[in-house]
Structures are given as structure tokens and as C-alpha cells.
Amino acid sequence: MATTAITTYHALTEAEAIALAAELFPEGARLECREIGDGNLNYVFRVSDQESGKGVIIKQALPYAKVVGESWPLTLKRAAIEAAALRKHGEFATGLVPEVYGTDEKLAYTVMEDLSHLTIAREGLIQGKSYPKLSTHIGEYLAQTLFHTSDFALHPFEKKKLAAEFSNPELCKITEDLVFTDPFFDYDTNDFEPELRQAVEAVWRNDALKLEVAKLKRSFLTEAEALLHGDLHTGSIFADDNETKVIDPEFAFYGPIGFDVGLFLANLLVQGITRDGEGRDTIVKHVENTWNVFETRFSELWKSEGIEDFRGVQGYRESVLEKIFRDALGFAGCELIRRTIGLAHVKDLDGIEDAERRIHSKKQALHIGETLIIKRGELASINDVTALLEEL
Ligand code: SR1
Ligand code: MG
């Protein structure tokens, strides 16, 4: 797709979005545009043909975090990182990420496939949908993207070139602060109901927990294992009963493999906390299936496409997977805690209207989060993780 003649950054108007997308539609098509973004950081325009209903998405990064306002400046480079990550991950996770039609670094926008026939998975899950293929697709996505961008599949020159291209310090700093630091101290960014204060102060006083979080933060800061999505929560996934598409990898960077796995598991667990009976069983199965599909596919890729000289050494693959599993549980624990008491919450919990039930669910999220962090070395299998949900 050709780029625009506009060269100075400014927030796009709907008319400009239409002009940018026009070449993707038949000549003379009557186009309309709506801003549909409900995320924390960007504008999202849907441009569509009024007759056929077919559309494209134009996502534009703002020079600040929308969730806070202009007082929180944020690099525009994240738009280029996101487009590059979608393309790189799309090479391996076939059909599981949207197609990118074009991108413009100066205006910080990306034109991509319209997914409006699907629903954001978090919204659907809150409505009680079960998305039967969600965990199979995400397990596959995780294995394909993380294996193929790691040293297990790439020549070290290629891997280090990619790691440099995906240097993303500003977005990583958001995660370092909001996921790994602020919720564990009495910092101003935190946000929680007064009824949770006792439980939150217990977190702040828990030195054993903080020691483990410090170790996890260090892994996030230092371990460049694979090209991560970097923010793989259920709001970053579009789905229906048959299809799943992972969007929004603006936090992409080279980091520990368990981070993507753990974030997704944590967001399933949050949803599981809010359900009971069969609804909860569905989430339990998704948690278990995500890990099982990831582990199986990662092992298959290791055997069929691995290039590491030590790949045939007895026990090496198992030890790599064991590390990913333990990291994932720890990262999941941090995500559960930060989504409960940190700056950026989730609708699964905040949307519970009954105050007593909401506070109770949030205490459960804190409890499972702490357990995953502290006991990540003892939980022997993914079934021990889902047992935490079943025991609530
Ligand atoms: C200021 S950004 C807050 C959160 O939104 C994003 O989706 C990330 O999860 C980030 O931590
Ligand atoms: Mg996002």
C-alpha cells in the first residue's frame, strides 16, 4: 500500500482516515469512518464501504497514553514496532494474527485487516461465551511465535538483529512499573477500593513475595529469549467460535518466553474467578489446554525445526519447558495482582456490580496471584494451577 503525502504527525481526522484507506476499496465506493478504539493508548478507525459493509482498520498511536492523558508522553515508535511484530508473528502463527496492509512511521498508523465480525475475547468471556477453540489457537500461537523467534530456531546473528530491531524501552518501562513494581509498594499509580486496603497492605509488607517479584522483574529486564507479544491479555484477542486473532503487539520486545504464556493464563484465571459451575470448568479446561497445546507444539517444533546443537541432549528440552512453566506461573501471579490493585484494571473484576462479590473476587485474585508467585517452584503441573481455581 502506498504511503500518504501528509508528513507531520497529528491525530488523524475521520476524513483523513477515509482518504488513506480509499485505495483499498473499489473506485467510487461510498466510505464511512468511525473511531472505535476502547484501549488505553491509541485511536482505532474503522473505514468501511457503505454498500458491501467491508472494512479496514487504521490504528494510530497517540503521542501520550490515552488512559492517563497528555501528561504521560509515549513514543510513537510503538506503531512501527506493532506493525513489524504483527508481520513477524504472522510468518509463523498462520491465520492467528491480522494481515497488515500498510504502515506509516511519521503518522504512526497501521492499516490492517478488519476483524469486526469477531468480538474482543474479554468482552465475550464476560458475557459467558466459551470460545471452544480459544486455548488451542493461543497455545499454537504461543508455540509458533516464541519458538521461531528464539535461539532454538534462529541463527544467532539473525536473532540478535531482531532483538535490536524490537528494542522497545518505553513500552517495557510501562510493564516494569505497572506489572512488576508499583503494585508491590505504596505508590500513587495504584488504584483499589478501601475494602481491599488490608489485603493490599499485606502484599506491601510481604517480603518473601517481594523477593520473588524482584527475581521475576529481573528475568523480564534481562532475558532476551524470544520476540514476545508483550501484552497478551484477553483484550488483545479477537475471537468467535471458530476463529482467533491476536492483535495489539505494541509492547513487543525480546523477553522471557514465559511472560506471554503467563499473561494469557492470568487473564483466563481472572475470568475463571468470576464464574462458577460449568462456566468455571470451561475456563479450567482452557487454562490446561493452553499449556498442553503450547508444550506439545513447542516440543514438536524443537524436534522438527530446532537448530541448537544441544537439542538432542537428554533432558534439555524438558528443562527448557520446565523453566518456561515456572516463569509463566510467576508472571501470571504478577499480572493477577496488578490487574486487581494496580493502575490498569480488567472489566472481568471491575464490572462485577455487586460490591461484596466484587471485593471477594478481587481478594481471590490476589490470593491466587500470591500463590502462583510464591509456589511456582512447587506446582508440579498445570492441573495444580487449575486446582487453585477449583478450590475457591
Ligand atoms: C498506560 S498503559 C496501561 C496498560 O494498558 C496496556 O494494555 C498494558 O497492559 C498496560 O500495562
Ligand atoms: Mg493493548
PDB file of N, CA and C in Angstrom, residues 12 58 70 80 96 129 148 196 253 257 270 279 296 303 319 321 327 339 350 352 383:
ATOM      1  N   LEU A  12      -5.170  11.818  13.340  1.00  0.00           N
ATOM      2  CA  LEU A  12      -5.939  11.764  12.088  1.00  0.00           C
ATOM      3  C   LEU A  12      -7.389  12.168  12.323  1.00  0.00           C
ATOM      4  N   ILE A  58      -7.684   1.327  10.664  1.00  0.00           N
ATOM      5  CA  ILE A  58      -6.497   2.177  10.750  1.00  0.00           C
ATOM      6  C   ILE A  58      -6.269   2.464  12.226  1.00  0.00           C
ATOM      7  N   GLU A  70      -2.445  13.664  28.334  1.00  0.00           N
ATOM      8  CA  GLU A  70      -1.233  14.213  27.731  1.00  0.00           C
ATOM      9  C   GLU A  70      -0.074  14.322  28.710  1.00  0.00           C
ATOM     10  N   ALA A  80       5.257   1.425  14.681  1.00  0.00           N
ATOM     11  CA  ALA A  80       6.111   0.654  13.769  1.00  0.00           C
ATOM     12  C   ALA A  80       6.464  -0.696  14.380  1.00  0.00           C
ATOM     13  N   LEU A  96      -3.548 -16.546  12.615  1.00  0.00           N
ATOM     14  CA  LEU A  96      -3.854 -16.174  14.004  1.00  0.00           C
ATOM     15  C   LEU A  96      -3.551 -14.713  14.325  1.00  0.00           C
ATOM     16  N   LYS A 129     -19.490 -16.393  27.071  1.00  0.00           N
ATOM     17  CA  LYS A 129     -19.140 -17.224  25.910  1.00  0.00           C
ATOM     18  C   LYS A 129     -18.022 -18.195  26.295  1.00  0.00           C
ATOM     19  N   HIS A 148       9.876 -19.901  17.063  1.00  0.00           N
ATOM     20  CA  HIS A 148      10.534 -19.482  15.812  1.00  0.00           C
ATOM     21  C   HIS A 148      11.344 -18.204  15.930  1.00  0.00           C
ATOM     22  N   LEU A 196     -10.252  -3.173  50.181  1.00  0.00           N
ATOM     23  CA  LEU A 196      -9.115  -4.059  49.885  1.00  0.00           C
ATOM     24  C   LEU A 196      -7.841  -3.618  50.614  1.00  0.00           C
ATOM     25  N   PHE A 253       8.821  -7.095  22.324  1.00  0.00           N
ATOM     26  CA  PHE A 253      10.269  -6.943  22.534  1.00  0.00           C
ATOM     27  C   PHE A 253      10.839  -8.335  22.790  1.00  0.00           C
ATOM     28  N   ILE A 257      10.198 -16.108  27.492  1.00  0.00           N
ATOM     29  CA  ILE A 257       9.078 -16.793  26.833  1.00  0.00           C
ATOM     30  C   ILE A 257       7.868 -16.927  27.760  1.00  0.00           C
ATOM     31  N   VAL A 270      -8.405 -14.892  35.886  1.00  0.00           N
ATOM     32  CA  VAL A 270      -9.263 -13.797  36.352  1.00  0.00           C
ATOM     33  C   VAL A 270     -10.706 -14.071  35.953  1.00  0.00           C
ATOM     34  N   GLY A 279     -19.394 -22.976  33.941  1.00  0.00           N
ATOM     35  CA  GLY A 279     -18.677 -21.818  33.388  1.00  0.00           C
ATOM     36  C   GLY A 279     -17.227 -21.823  33.824  1.00  0.00           C
ATOM     37  N   THR A 296       3.158 -29.224  23.773  1.00  0.00           N
ATOM     38  CA  THR A 296       3.226 -30.249  22.722  1.00  0.00           C
ATOM     39  C   THR A 296       3.786 -29.667  21.428  1.00  0.00           C
ATOM     40  N   LYS A 303      11.851 -30.621  17.824  1.00  0.00           N
ATOM     41  CA  LYS A 303      12.373 -31.833  17.156  1.00  0.00           C
ATOM     42  C   LYS A 303      12.469 -31.649  15.645  1.00  0.00           C
ATOM     43  N   SER A 319      14.033 -29.425  30.408  1.00  0.00           N
ATOM     44  CA  SER A 319      14.447 -28.384  31.363  1.00  0.00           C
ATOM     45  C   SER A 319      14.081 -26.999  30.847  1.00  0.00           C
ATOM     46  N   LEU A 321      11.413 -26.336  28.968  1.00  0.00           N
ATOM     47  CA  LEU A 321       9.958 -26.212  29.174  1.00  0.00           C
ATOM     48  C   LEU A 321       9.610 -26.023  30.652  1.00  0.00           C
ATOM     49  N   ASP A 327       8.403 -19.772  35.058  1.00  0.00           N
ATOM     50  CA  ASP A 327       8.351 -18.325  34.766  1.00  0.00           C
ATOM     51  C   ASP A 327       6.909 -17.897  34.512  1.00  0.00           C
ATOM     52  N   ARG A 339      -3.638  -6.402  37.950  1.00  0.00           N
ATOM     53  CA  ARG A 339      -4.971  -6.145  37.384  1.00  0.00           C
ATOM     54  C   ARG A 339      -6.011  -5.923  38.475  1.00  0.00           C
ATOM     55  N   ASP A 350     -13.706  -5.460  37.690  1.00  0.00           N
ATOM     56  CA  ASP A 350     -14.323  -4.145  37.978  1.00  0.00           C
ATOM     57  C   ASP A 350     -15.795  -4.094  37.581  1.00  0.00           C
ATOM     58  N   ILE A 352     -18.044  -6.336  38.034  1.00  0.00           N
ATOM     59  CA  ILE A 352     -18.978  -7.066  38.921  1.00  0.00           C
ATOM     60  C   ILE A 352     -19.754  -6.027  39.731  1.00  0.00           C
ATOM     61  N   ASN A 383      -2.324 -28.832  36.078  1.00  0.00           N
ATOM     62  CA  ASN A 383      -3.505 -29.223  36.867  1.00  0.00           C
ATOM     63  C   ASN A 383      -3.416 -28.705  38.304  1.00  0.00           C
TER      64      ASN A 383
END
